[in-house]
Every structure is written in structure tokens, then in C-alpha cells.
Amino acid sequence: MTLTASSIGRKVAMALSGIFLVLFLTQHFSINILSVFSENLFNEVSHFMGNNPIVQFILQPILIFGVLFHFIMGFVLELQNSKSRKIKYSSYKGSANASWMSRNMIYSGIVILSFLGLHFYDFWVPEMNYKYVEVLPLDPNRYFGELVHKFHSPFRVAIYALSFIFLSLHLVHGFASSFQSMGINNKYSKTIKSFTTFFSVVVPLGFIFIALFHHLN
Amino acid sequence: MNLTLKVWRQANSESKGKMETYQIADVSPDMSFLEMMDVLNEQLMTQGIDPIAFDHDCREGICGMCSMFINGEAHGPDRLVTTCQLHMRKFNNGDTITIEPFRAKAFPVIKDLTVDRSAFDRVQQAGGFVSVNTSGNTQDANAIPIDKHDADKAFDAATCIGCGACVATCKNASAMLFVSAKVSQYSLLPQGKVEATERVMNMVKQMDEEGFGNCTNTGACEVECPKGISLENIARMNREYLYASLKG
Ligand code: SF4
Ligand code: FES
């Protein structure tokens, strides 16, 4: 079977790509938080990530594919699902039986996607430009400065914070839900749920903290 | 109690329906919702209005026929009940109650509040059975020892009455709770294991063909299910489906 030919296949694909993105997020967070503690360490790790051929030419394309896949699939699912009930209810009490997060994944997803657009514009495009278009000389100490520079503007910090709140909402449902999609619902589910909720709140808050930290310093 | 009822009226599957408003007086709090509908229908008939068509049969929560979407929820505001088990004491004097048919592309309206749920029958026919030799010397099911834990889970899954509230409730009109209950009730038992691979593949295929939506794990179905069918069944079906697909 092709993975996406059946509804369960699509659901599992969504879960796997989601988990992959959560792993990436964890990695990204671990590096960013270094910038709070040590400028040198942050520069060193960023330089490694930015110039290691495995990271650049294998992991980065996989990541881009993962992001594209997750959001295209999300839109496809939303479209199909909206077609499965042609005449809408005149009264529908969604909040009586399901969380806001679970019912609005498409909207939190769209906010995150728009944020990714900004994020690419802020960091990824200049980075690609620096390395592969203009081919500027290697400078292992530029990363910290670039990061701090982006957080000067309070407007940008506010957008970042807002986006991470939506990321948190997206994760609170999505992370736990991916286990259910992969068929994991057993005596460990409560623990999994607590862990995923903890992660979904703490990591986005951490990102907001980093932005505020550099803004205020 | 005096109530205002907003009811979906649709003459047949082809016509375009609309909400109509009716007043009803002196409703006893001890009536079931369907009894209240009966009284309303009598009233409508004396006024020369076509009575409201709605499905019902057992009126004790076991057949799954009564299928109304009341005030934005399948089977109304109460939990673990069907519409026939819903009492008017759940409402207050002066309330306005909205009554709509279960809505899903796979459940087309036949008339007023009755919908065609034969999609469920076709899913069931695609694999919701065990093939046994009915020659007359069929082995007694109790002759096969079964783990109590599994037997209980299979029984819980088998309590699904095929009412369709899960589909009606789901924002995606997904039938995963129903299908997973039907898959689980067999797959947990030794008799059902023999055909487990084909069963899950065929039932999911049929489910998709019927036009139900994709499950996004909102969990609304579990809350609204009159029989308390658990999301665990959906996880089990996901597992079985993955395993069956990999097995080929
Ligand atoms: S799973 Fe529950 S809500 Fe769905 S058809 Fe069965 S009994 Fe009805
Ligand atoms: S009429 Fe049978 S369950 Fe309600």
C-alpha cells in the first residue's frame, strides 16, 4: 500500500512527520538555549551545524521535506474532512466534547506556518545567502550577534512570542495525539500525556524566554 | 414545561430542508425525548401538518435507531444515553431546543430527522464477522479458554449499537470509533484472529469508500458515545491496520 492511500495511513504519516518535527524542535531549542548561557558555546555549535556537510546536505533537506509534508498533508486532510459533512449543523457544540486545541489544529498550524515564513526570511535566507550565494568568508563568531540583532525589535519579539503560544497549543494536542495514531494507547498513556503536555508548554515558553532575554539585554 | 422546538424539516432526500419552529406546552419532565416528540407529532397532525419523521425502535437504548442531534450534541446533553433514554428533566421551562438529523456525507437524510446509515452495514459486511461452519456441529464458543481481560475488552467493544453518534459528533464525520469497535470485538478473541488481517484491511477500505472523514483524535466520539466505547479501540485498529499493511 502507499502510505497515504488510506485514512489510517494518512493519520500515521501525520503522526510520524509530527514526531520528527518535535525531535527537530528539541534539537533547535537545545542549541538556542545555549545562547543564554554562553556566547562562545552557542557560536561553536551553530558553526558546526551550519558547516557540517551531513547536517547541511542530508539532515536539512530531510527537515525541509518533513515540514512540507506535514503541512501539505494537514491541508489535504482538512479539505477532505470538510467535504465529509456537506450540510453543516445549525447548532454544533464542539466544546462540549473536545478541546479547542484538537478542533483547531488547522488554525494553529497556519499561524505556525506563517511564522516559519518569517523565520526563514529572518534566518534561513540570509544564512543561505551568506554561505552559498555570496560565499562570504567563514566567520565562526557571527552567529550570536545575528541572533541578538534579530531580537532588537519589540514588534518582532511579540510576533515570535505569539507564534510560540500557537505552537504550544498545536503541540498540546498533536504530540499526544501522534501516539494514539501510531496505536499506542495503554497503561503508559497517562504518563505519555503528562510528558507531552509538559514538553508542549515548556519548550515554546523556553523559546519565548530566549527571545525576551536577548531583547532585554 | 413549555418549550420552543426548532426542528429540521425535509420532505425527502432530494428536497432542500429547513429549520421550522414549533411550540409545545405542558411537557412533563418525566417524559423521554421521544415521548415529547410523539406529543408534538400528535399536535402537528391535529393541525394538519405532516408529522416529523424520526427513527426509533426499542426505546430502551439497545437498537441505536434514535438518531437526533439535539442542541449541538448527538443524543442531546446527557452522557452515555441514546435519545430515547434522554429525559425532558435535562431541559428547563422556556428552553429553545434545536433538533437536527445526524449529519455526514455518508449518512444522507431520508426525511426530516431520519438518515440512511446503511454505510455502517456495508462496512460491517466487508469484514465484521467470523466465518464459521454452520453444519450443525459447530464448536461451542465456550470450549476455547479466553483470557478474562481480553474477553471483557471484546465485550465492551461489542456493546457498540451502531447508532452513528460518533460520526454525527466528529467534526470530521469520521467513523473510526464504530469501525474500531467492530474490528476489536473480533480481533481480541481467538476465533476472530484467523481473519484479522483481511478484516481490518477490508473494513477500513470500505469505511474510506463510504466518504467518512479522517480521524484527528479529537476524542469527541468517545464522549458522545452512548455505550462509552473507548478510544483504545481506535488505537488498536490503527495498530492492526499498520501490522496488516506491513504483512501485505
Ligand atoms: S461507537 Fe458508540 S457512538 Fe459509535 S456507533 Fe457504536 S455505540 Fe454508537
Ligand atoms: S430507540 Fe432503540 S436505542 Fe433509542
PDB file of N, CA and C in Angstrom, chain B residues 148-233:
ATOM      1  N   LYS B 148      -9.597 -13.487  30.610  1.00  0.00           N
ATOM      2  CA  LYS B 148     -10.721 -12.672  31.092  1.00  0.00           C
ATOM      3  C   LYS B 148     -10.597 -11.212  30.647  1.00  0.00           C
ATOM      4  N   HIS B 149      -9.359 -10.705  30.728  1.00  0.00           N
ATOM      5  CA  HIS B 149      -9.077  -9.333  30.365  1.00  0.00           C
ATOM      6  C   HIS B 149      -9.488  -9.071  28.903  1.00  0.00           C
ATOM      7  N   ASP B 150      -9.092  -9.990  28.026  1.00  0.00           N
ATOM      8  CA  ASP B 150      -9.434  -9.845  26.604  1.00  0.00           C
ATOM      9  C   ASP B 150     -10.926 -10.007  26.384  1.00  0.00           C
ATOM     10  N   ALA B 151     -11.506 -10.992  27.086  1.00  0.00           N
ATOM     11  CA  ALA B 151     -12.945 -11.236  26.922  1.00  0.00           C
ATOM     12  C   ALA B 151     -13.731  -9.985  27.312  1.00  0.00           C
ATOM     13  N   ASP B 152     -13.314  -9.350  28.405  1.00  0.00           N
ATOM     14  CA  ASP B 152     -14.004  -8.133  28.852  1.00  0.00           C
ATOM     15  C   ASP B 152     -13.875  -7.013  27.821  1.00  0.00           C
ATOM     16  N   LYS B 153     -12.652  -6.873  27.297  1.00  0.00           N
ATOM     17  CA  LYS B 153     -12.440  -5.794  26.308  1.00  0.00           C
ATOM     18  C   LYS B 153     -13.250  -6.059  25.048  1.00  0.00           C
ATOM     19  N   ALA B 154     -13.286  -7.312  24.634  1.00  0.00           N
ATOM     20  CA  ALA B 154     -14.061  -7.669  23.439  1.00  0.00           C
ATOM     21  C   ALA B 154     -15.539  -7.391  23.691  1.00  0.00           C
ATOM     22  N   PHE B 155     -15.972  -7.712  24.901  1.00  0.00           N
ATOM     23  CA  PHE B 155     -17.384  -7.479  25.225  1.00  0.00           C
ATOM     24  C   PHE B 155     -17.695  -5.984  25.205  1.00  0.00           C
ATOM     25  N   ASP B 156     -16.807  -5.209  25.811  1.00  0.00           N
ATOM     26  CA  ASP B 156     -17.017  -3.752  25.815  1.00  0.00           C
ATOM     27  C   ASP B 156     -17.150  -3.223  24.386  1.00  0.00           C
ATOM     28  N   ALA B 157     -16.267  -3.712  23.510  1.00  0.00           N
ATOM     29  CA  ALA B 157     -16.318  -3.246  22.117  1.00  0.00           C
ATOM     30  C   ALA B 157     -17.629  -3.692  21.471  1.00  0.00           C
ATOM     31  N   ALA B 158     -18.071  -4.890  21.838  1.00  0.00           N
ATOM     32  CA  ALA B 158     -19.279  -5.439  21.213  1.00  0.00           C
ATOM     33  C   ALA B 158     -20.552  -4.738  21.667  1.00  0.00           C
ATOM     34  N   THR B 159     -20.455  -3.907  22.687  1.00  0.00           N
ATOM     35  CA  THR B 159     -21.667  -3.199  23.122  1.00  0.00           C
ATOM     36  C   THR B 159     -22.026  -2.047  22.189  1.00  0.00           C
ATOM     37  N   CYS B 160     -21.174  -1.755  21.222  1.00  0.00           N
ATOM     38  CA  CYS B 160     -21.496  -0.717  20.227  1.00  0.00           C
ATOM     39  C   CYS B 160     -22.798  -1.088  19.527  1.00  0.00           C
ATOM     40  N   ILE B 161     -23.745  -0.155  19.495  1.00  0.00           N
ATOM     41  CA  ILE B 161     -25.050  -0.444  18.902  1.00  0.00           C
ATOM     42  C   ILE B 161     -25.174   0.148  17.495  1.00  0.00           C
ATOM     43  N   GLY B 162     -24.078   0.636  16.957  1.00  0.00           N
ATOM     44  CA  GLY B 162     -24.110   1.140  15.579  1.00  0.00           C
ATOM     45  C   GLY B 162     -25.035   2.331  15.392  1.00  0.00           C
ATOM     46  N   CYS B 163     -25.111   3.189  16.408  1.00  0.00           N
ATOM     47  CA  CYS B 163     -26.052   4.302  16.331  1.00  0.00           C
ATOM     48  C   CYS B 163     -25.567   5.430  15.426  1.00  0.00           C
ATOM     49  N   GLY B 164     -24.248   5.571  15.317  1.00  0.00           N
ATOM     50  CA  GLY B 164     -23.710   6.623  14.456  1.00  0.00           C
ATOM     51  C   GLY B 164     -23.476   7.950  15.153  1.00  0.00           C
ATOM     52  N   ALA B 165     -23.641   7.975  16.466  1.00  0.00           N
ATOM     53  CA  ALA B 165     -23.422   9.234  17.194  1.00  0.00           C
ATOM     54  C   ALA B 165     -21.971   9.684  17.058  1.00  0.00           C
ATOM     55  N   CYS B 166     -21.072   8.707  16.969  1.00  0.00           N
ATOM     56  CA  CYS B 166     -19.652   9.040  16.838  1.00  0.00           C
ATOM     57  C   CYS B 166     -19.407   9.834  15.555  1.00  0.00           C
ATOM     58  N   VAL B 167     -20.036   9.388  14.467  1.00  0.00           N
ATOM     59  CA  VAL B 167     -19.876  10.076  13.183  1.00  0.00           C
ATOM     60  C   VAL B 167     -20.527  11.461  13.252  1.00  0.00           C
ATOM     61  N   ALA B 168     -21.744  11.472  13.810  1.00  0.00           N
ATOM     62  CA  ALA B 168     -22.508  12.721  13.871  1.00  0.00           C
ATOM     63  C   ALA B 168     -21.775  13.781  14.677  1.00  0.00           C
ATOM     64  N   THR B 169     -21.080  13.332  15.727  1.00  0.00           N
ATOM     65  CA  THR B 169     -20.399  14.245  16.634  1.00  0.00           C
ATOM     66  C   THR B 169     -19.078  14.737  16.075  1.00  0.00           C
ATOM     67  N   CYS B 170     -18.363  13.838  15.452  1.00  0.00           N
ATOM     68  CA  CYS B 170     -16.996  14.131  15.000  1.00  0.00           C
ATOM     69  C   CYS B 170     -16.990  15.317  14.054  1.00  0.00           C
ATOM     70  N   LYS B 171     -16.082  16.239  14.277  1.00  0.00           N
ATOM     71  CA  LYS B 171     -16.032  17.404  13.397  1.00  0.00           C
ATOM     72  C   LYS B 171     -15.626  16.999  11.977  1.00  0.00           C
ATOM     73  N   ASN B 172     -15.021  15.812  11.854  1.00  0.00           N
ATOM     74  CA  ASN B 172     -14.616  15.314  10.539  1.00  0.00           C
ATOM     75  C   ASN B 172     -15.570  14.249  10.007  1.00  0.00           C
ATOM     76  N   ALA B 173     -16.655  13.997  10.730  1.00  0.00           N
ATOM     77  CA  ALA B 173     -17.587  12.914  10.371  1.00  0.00           C
ATOM     78  C   ALA B 173     -16.835  11.606  10.130  1.00  0.00           C
ATOM     79  N   SER B 174     -15.926  11.303  11.039  1.00  0.00           N
ATOM     80  CA  SER B 174     -15.149  10.068  10.903  1.00  0.00           C
ATOM     81  C   SER B 174     -15.875   8.921  11.606  1.00  0.00           C
ATOM     82  N   ALA B 175     -15.741   7.739  11.036  1.00  0.00           N
ATOM     83  CA  ALA B 175     -16.443   6.565  11.600  1.00  0.00           C
ATOM     84  C   ALA B 175     -15.491   5.656  12.360  1.00  0.00           C
ATOM     85  N   MET B 176     -14.337   6.202  12.744  1.00  0.00           N
ATOM     86  CA  MET B 176     -13.299   5.356  13.348  1.00  0.00           C
ATOM     87  C   MET B 176     -13.748   4.650  14.625  1.00  0.00           C
ATOM     88  N   LEU B 177     -14.571   5.300  15.443  1.00  0.00           N
ATOM     89  CA  LEU B 177     -14.940   4.657  16.707  1.00  0.00           C
ATOM     90  C   LEU B 177     -15.813   3.432  16.437  1.00  0.00           C
ATOM     91  N   PHE B 178     -16.781   3.600  15.570  1.00  0.00           N
ATOM     92  CA  PHE B 178     -17.648   2.470  15.223  1.00  0.00           C
ATOM     93  C   PHE B 178     -16.819   1.334  14.614  1.00  0.00           C
ATOM     94  N   VAL B 179     -16.050   1.659  13.581  1.00  0.00           N
ATOM     95  CA  VAL B 179     -15.316   0.598  12.877  1.00  0.00           C
ATOM     96  C   VAL B 179     -14.315  -0.070  13.815  1.00  0.00           C
ATOM     97  N   SER B 180     -13.669   0.731  14.659  1.00  0.00           N
ATOM     98  CA  SER B 180     -12.674   0.134  15.556  1.00  0.00           C
ATOM     99  C   SER B 180     -13.339  -0.765  16.596  1.00  0.00           C
ATOM    100  N   ALA B 181     -14.563  -0.425  17.000  1.00  0.00           N
ATOM    101  CA  ALA B 181     -15.269  -1.294  17.949  1.00  0.00           C
ATOM    102  C   ALA B 181     -15.577  -2.619  17.277  1.00  0.00           C
ATOM    103  N   LYS B 182     -15.995  -2.539  16.031  1.00  0.00           N
ATOM    104  CA  LYS B 182     -16.350  -3.760  15.299  1.00  0.00           C
ATOM    105  C   LYS B 182     -15.109  -4.603  14.991  1.00  0.00           C
ATOM    106  N   VAL B 183     -13.990  -3.935  14.733  1.00  0.00           N
ATOM    107  CA  VAL B 183     -12.745  -4.678  14.498  1.00  0.00           C
ATOM    108  C   VAL B 183     -12.296  -5.324  15.811  1.00  0.00           C
ATOM    109  N   SER B 184     -12.346  -4.544  16.888  1.00  0.00           N
ATOM    110  CA  SER B 184     -11.829  -5.024  18.173  1.00  0.00           C
ATOM    111  C   SER B 184     -12.633  -6.188  18.734  1.00  0.00           C
ATOM    112  N   GLN B 185     -13.934  -6.149  18.567  1.00  0.00           N
ATOM    113  CA  GLN B 185     -14.741  -7.192  19.210  1.00  0.00           C
ATOM    114  C   GLN B 185     -14.366  -8.579  18.693  1.00  0.00           C
ATOM    115  N   TYR B 186     -13.822  -8.618  17.467  1.00  0.00           N
ATOM    116  CA  TYR B 186     -13.374  -9.914  16.944  1.00  0.00           C
ATOM    117  C   TYR B 186     -11.895 -10.142  17.175  1.00  0.00           C
ATOM    118  N   SER B 187     -11.119  -9.099  16.946  1.00  0.00           N
ATOM    119  CA  SER B 187      -9.675  -9.324  16.919  1.00  0.00           C
ATOM    120  C   SER B 187      -9.117  -9.694  18.295  1.00  0.00           C
ATOM    121  N   LEU B 188      -9.866  -9.384  19.351  1.00  0.00           N
ATOM    122  CA  LEU B 188      -9.380  -9.725  20.685  1.00  0.00           C
ATOM    123  C   LEU B 188      -9.620 -11.200  21.008  1.00  0.00           C
ATOM    124  N   LEU B 189     -10.444 -11.847  20.229  1.00  0.00           N
ATOM    125  CA  LEU B 189     -10.807 -13.234  20.534  1.00  0.00           C
ATOM    126  C   LEU B 189     -10.122 -14.207  19.582  1.00  0.00           C
ATOM    127  N   PRO B 190      -9.813 -15.404  20.075  1.00  0.00           N
ATOM    128  CA  PRO B 190      -9.115 -16.365  19.217  1.00  0.00           C
ATOM    129  C   PRO B 190      -9.887 -16.671  17.934  1.00  0.00           C
ATOM    130  N   GLN B 191     -11.199 -16.739  18.022  1.00  0.00           N
ATOM    131  CA  GLN B 191     -11.986 -17.052  16.817  1.00  0.00           C
ATOM    132  C   GLN B 191     -11.832 -15.967  15.751  1.00  0.00           C
ATOM    133  N   GLY B 192     -11.613 -14.739  16.203  1.00  0.00           N
ATOM    134  CA  GLY B 192     -11.538 -13.617  15.276  1.00  0.00           C
ATOM    135  C   GLY B 192     -10.146 -13.401  14.711  1.00  0.00           C
ATOM    136  N   LYS B 193      -9.150 -13.974  15.381  1.00  0.00           N
ATOM    137  CA  LYS B 193      -7.755 -13.705  14.974  1.00  0.00           C
ATOM    138  C   LYS B 193      -7.466 -14.255  13.582  1.00  0.00           C
ATOM    139  N   VAL B 194      -8.132 -15.370  13.242  1.00  0.00           N
ATOM    140  CA  VAL B 194      -7.849 -16.040  11.963  1.00  0.00           C
ATOM    141  C   VAL B 194      -7.994 -15.078  10.782  1.00  0.00           C
ATOM    142  N   GLU B 195      -9.051 -14.271  10.820  1.00  0.00           N
ATOM    143  CA  GLU B 195      -9.303 -13.388   9.673  1.00  0.00           C
ATOM    144  C   GLU B 195      -8.926 -11.934   9.967  1.00  0.00           C
ATOM    145  N   ALA B 196      -8.117 -11.741  11.012  1.00  0.00           N
ATOM    146  CA  ALA B 196      -7.840 -10.377  11.478  1.00  0.00           C
ATOM    147  C   ALA B 196      -7.259  -9.475  10.389  1.00  0.00           C
ATOM    148  N   THR B 197      -6.303  -9.986   9.623  1.00  0.00           N
ATOM    149  CA  THR B 197      -5.629  -9.158   8.622  1.00  0.00           C
ATOM    150  C   THR B 197      -6.599  -8.646   7.567  1.00  0.00           C
ATOM    151  N   GLU B 198      -7.323  -9.599   6.963  1.00  0.00           N
ATOM    152  CA  GLU B 198      -8.269  -9.171   5.916  1.00  0.00           C
ATOM    153  C   GLU B 198      -9.349  -8.280   6.503  1.00  0.00           C
ATOM    154  N   ARG B 199      -9.795  -8.638   7.701  1.00  0.00           N
ATOM    155  CA  ARG B 199     -10.909  -7.882   8.286  1.00  0.00           C
ATOM    156  C   ARG B 199     -10.588  -6.403   8.372  1.00  0.00           C
ATOM    157  N   VAL B 200      -9.446  -6.092   9.007  1.00  0.00           N
ATOM    158  CA  VAL B 200      -9.148  -4.678   9.233  1.00  0.00           C
ATOM    159  C   VAL B 200      -8.903  -3.965   7.908  1.00  0.00           C
ATOM    160  N   MET B 201      -8.220  -4.643   6.978  1.00  0.00           N
ATOM    161  CA  MET B 201      -7.954  -4.003   5.687  1.00  0.00           C
ATOM    162  C   MET B 201      -9.268  -3.721   4.952  1.00  0.00           C
ATOM    163  N   ASN B 202     -10.149  -4.721   4.918  1.00  0.00           N
ATOM    164  CA  ASN B 202     -11.399  -4.565   4.163  1.00  0.00           C
ATOM    165  C   ASN B 202     -12.355  -3.570   4.802  1.00  0.00           C
ATOM    166  N   MET B 203     -12.421  -3.614   6.122  1.00  0.00           N
ATOM    167  CA  MET B 203     -13.367  -2.695   6.774  1.00  0.00           C
ATOM    168  C   MET B 203     -12.904  -1.251   6.648  1.00  0.00           C
ATOM    169  N   VAL B 204     -11.606  -1.034   6.773  1.00  0.00           N
ATOM    170  CA  VAL B 204     -11.093   0.344   6.647  1.00  0.00           C
ATOM    171  C   VAL B 204     -11.271   0.832   5.204  1.00  0.00           C
ATOM    172  N   LYS B 205     -11.036  -0.066   4.270  1.00  0.00           N
ATOM    173  CA  LYS B 205     -11.199   0.309   2.859  1.00  0.00           C
ATOM    174  C   LYS B 205     -12.650   0.735   2.607  1.00  0.00           C
ATOM    175  N   GLN B 206     -13.579  -0.074   3.098  1.00  0.00           N
ATOM    176  CA  GLN B 206     -14.992   0.244   2.900  1.00  0.00           C
ATOM    177  C   GLN B 206     -15.355   1.556   3.597  1.00  0.00           C
ATOM    178  N   MET B 207     -14.823   1.724   4.807  1.00  0.00           N
ATOM    179  CA  MET B 207     -15.077   2.958   5.560  1.00  0.00           C
ATOM    180  C   MET B 207     -14.640   4.177   4.735  1.00  0.00           C
ATOM    181  N   ASP B 208     -13.452   4.083   4.152  1.00  0.00           N
ATOM    182  CA  ASP B 208     -12.955   5.203   3.350  1.00  0.00           C
ATOM    183  C   ASP B 208     -13.828   5.425   2.116  1.00  0.00           C
ATOM    184  N   GLU B 209     -14.251   4.324   1.501  1.00  0.00           N
ATOM    185  CA  GLU B 209     -15.064   4.459   0.287  1.00  0.00           C
ATOM    186  C   GLU B 209     -16.424   5.088   0.565  1.00  0.00           C
ATOM    187  N   GLU B 210     -16.920   4.912   1.756  1.00  0.00           N
ATOM    188  CA  GLU B 210     -18.233   5.463   2.092  1.00  0.00           C
ATOM    189  C   GLU B 210     -18.206   6.977   2.263  1.00  0.00           C
ATOM    190  N   GLY B 211     -17.016   7.541   2.339  1.00  0.00           N
ATOM    191  CA  GLY B 211     -16.913   9.006   2.419  1.00  0.00           C
ATOM    192  C   GLY B 211     -16.894   9.575   3.832  1.00  0.00           C
ATOM    193  N   PHE B 212     -16.562   8.735   4.811  1.00  0.00           N
ATOM    194  CA  PHE B 212     -16.372   9.274   6.168  1.00  0.00           C
ATOM    195  C   PHE B 212     -15.056  10.046   6.186  1.00  0.00           C
ATOM    196  N   GLY B 213     -14.935  10.981   7.116  1.00  0.00           N
ATOM    197  CA  GLY B 213     -13.719  11.799   7.176  1.00  0.00           C
ATOM    198  C   GLY B 213     -12.561  11.095   7.871  1.00  0.00           C
ATOM    199  N   ASN B 214     -11.431  11.783   7.929  1.00  0.00           N
ATOM    200  CA  ASN B 214     -10.238  11.236   8.590  1.00  0.00           C
ATOM    201  C   ASN B 214     -10.263  11.580  10.074  1.00  0.00           C
ATOM    202  N   CYS B 215      -9.856  10.620  10.885  1.00  0.00           N
ATOM    203  CA  CYS B 215      -9.828  10.834  12.336  1.00  0.00           C
ATOM    204  C   CYS B 215      -8.664  11.749  12.706  1.00  0.00           C
ATOM    205  N   THR B 216      -8.928  12.754  13.554  1.00  0.00           N
ATOM    206  CA  THR B 216      -7.828  13.600  14.030  1.00  0.00           C
ATOM    207  C   THR B 216      -7.717  13.547  15.555  1.00  0.00           C
ATOM    208  N   ASN B 217      -8.212  12.490  16.135  1.00  0.00           N
ATOM    209  CA  ASN B 217      -8.081  12.246  17.580  1.00  0.00           C
ATOM    210  C   ASN B 217      -8.628  13.352  18.476  1.00  0.00           C
ATOM    211  N   THR B 218      -9.740  13.930  18.097  1.00  0.00           N
ATOM    212  CA  THR B 218     -10.295  14.958  18.996  1.00  0.00           C
ATOM    213  C   THR B 218     -10.900  14.300  20.238  1.00  0.00           C
ATOM    214  N   GLY B 219     -11.339  13.065  20.091  1.00  0.00           N
ATOM    215  CA  GLY B 219     -11.910  12.341  21.227  1.00  0.00           C
ATOM    216  C   GLY B 219     -13.382  12.639  21.479  1.00  0.00           C
ATOM    217  N   ALA B 220     -13.994  13.446  20.595  1.00  0.00           N
ATOM    218  CA  ALA B 220     -15.405  13.804  20.793  1.00  0.00           C
ATOM    219  C   ALA B 220     -16.307  12.569  20.745  1.00  0.00           C
ATOM    220  N   CYS B 221     -15.974  11.619  19.892  1.00  0.00           N
ATOM    221  CA  CYS B 221     -16.797  10.413  19.719  1.00  0.00           C
ATOM    222  C   CYS B 221     -16.939   9.648  21.027  1.00  0.00           C
ATOM    223  N   GLU B 222     -15.807   9.506  21.710  1.00  0.00           N
ATOM    224  CA  GLU B 222     -15.795   8.738  22.959  1.00  0.00           C
ATOM    225  C   GLU B 222     -16.718   9.389  23.989  1.00  0.00           C
ATOM    226  N   VAL B 223     -16.724  10.725  24.006  1.00  0.00           N
ATOM    227  CA  VAL B 223     -17.549  11.453  24.976  1.00  0.00           C
ATOM    228  C   VAL B 223     -19.041  11.278  24.652  1.00  0.00           C
ATOM    229  N   GLU B 224     -19.367  11.308  23.376  1.00  0.00           N
ATOM    230  CA  GLU B 224     -20.785  11.283  22.991  1.00  0.00           C
ATOM    231  C   GLU B 224     -21.334   9.877  22.794  1.00  0.00           C
ATOM    232  N   CYS B 225     -20.482   8.880  22.750  1.00  0.00           N
ATOM    233  CA  CYS B 225     -20.948   7.505  22.501  1.00  0.00           C
ATOM    234  C   CYS B 225     -21.850   7.034  23.640  1.00  0.00           C
ATOM    235  N   PRO B 226     -23.055   6.583  23.322  1.00  0.00           N
ATOM    236  CA  PRO B 226     -23.969   6.159  24.398  1.00  0.00           C
ATOM    237  C   PRO B 226     -23.474   4.914  25.126  1.00  0.00           C
ATOM    238  N   LYS B 227     -22.564   4.188  24.529  1.00  0.00           N
ATOM    239  CA  LYS B 227     -22.090   2.951  25.147  1.00  0.00           C
ATOM    240  C   LYS B 227     -20.679   3.090  25.722  1.00  0.00           C
ATOM    241  N   GLY B 228     -20.140   4.275  25.705  1.00  0.00           N
ATOM    242  CA  GLY B 228     -18.819   4.509  26.291  1.00  0.00           C
ATOM    243  C   GLY B 228     -17.709   3.735  25.603  1.00  0.00           C
ATOM    244  N   ILE B 229     -17.840   3.535  24.294  1.00  0.00           N
ATOM    245  CA  ILE B 229     -16.769   2.842  23.552  1.00  0.00           C
ATOM    246  C   ILE B 229     -15.503   3.700  23.638  1.00  0.00           C
ATOM    247  N   SER B 230     -14.392   3.047  23.996  1.00  0.00           N
ATOM    248  CA  SER B 230     -13.170   3.791  24.289  1.00  0.00           C
ATOM    249  C   SER B 230     -12.291   4.035  23.050  1.00  0.00           C
ATOM    250  N   LEU B 231     -11.530   5.135  23.129  1.00  0.00           N
ATOM    251  CA  LEU B 231     -10.567   5.448  22.063  1.00  0.00           C
ATOM    252  C   LEU B 231      -9.481   4.376  21.943  1.00  0.00           C
ATOM    253  N   GLU B 232      -9.332   3.587  22.989  1.00  0.00           N
ATOM    254  CA  GLU B 232      -8.373   2.473  22.936  1.00  0.00           C
ATOM    255  C   GLU B 232      -8.628   1.590  21.727  1.00  0.00           C
ATOM    256  N   ASN B 233      -9.924   1.476  21.381  1.00  0.00           N
ATOM    257  CA  ASN B 233     -10.267   0.642  20.225  1.00  0.00           C
ATOM    258  C   ASN B 233      -9.697   1.227  18.940  1.00  0.00           C
TER     259      ASN B 233
END
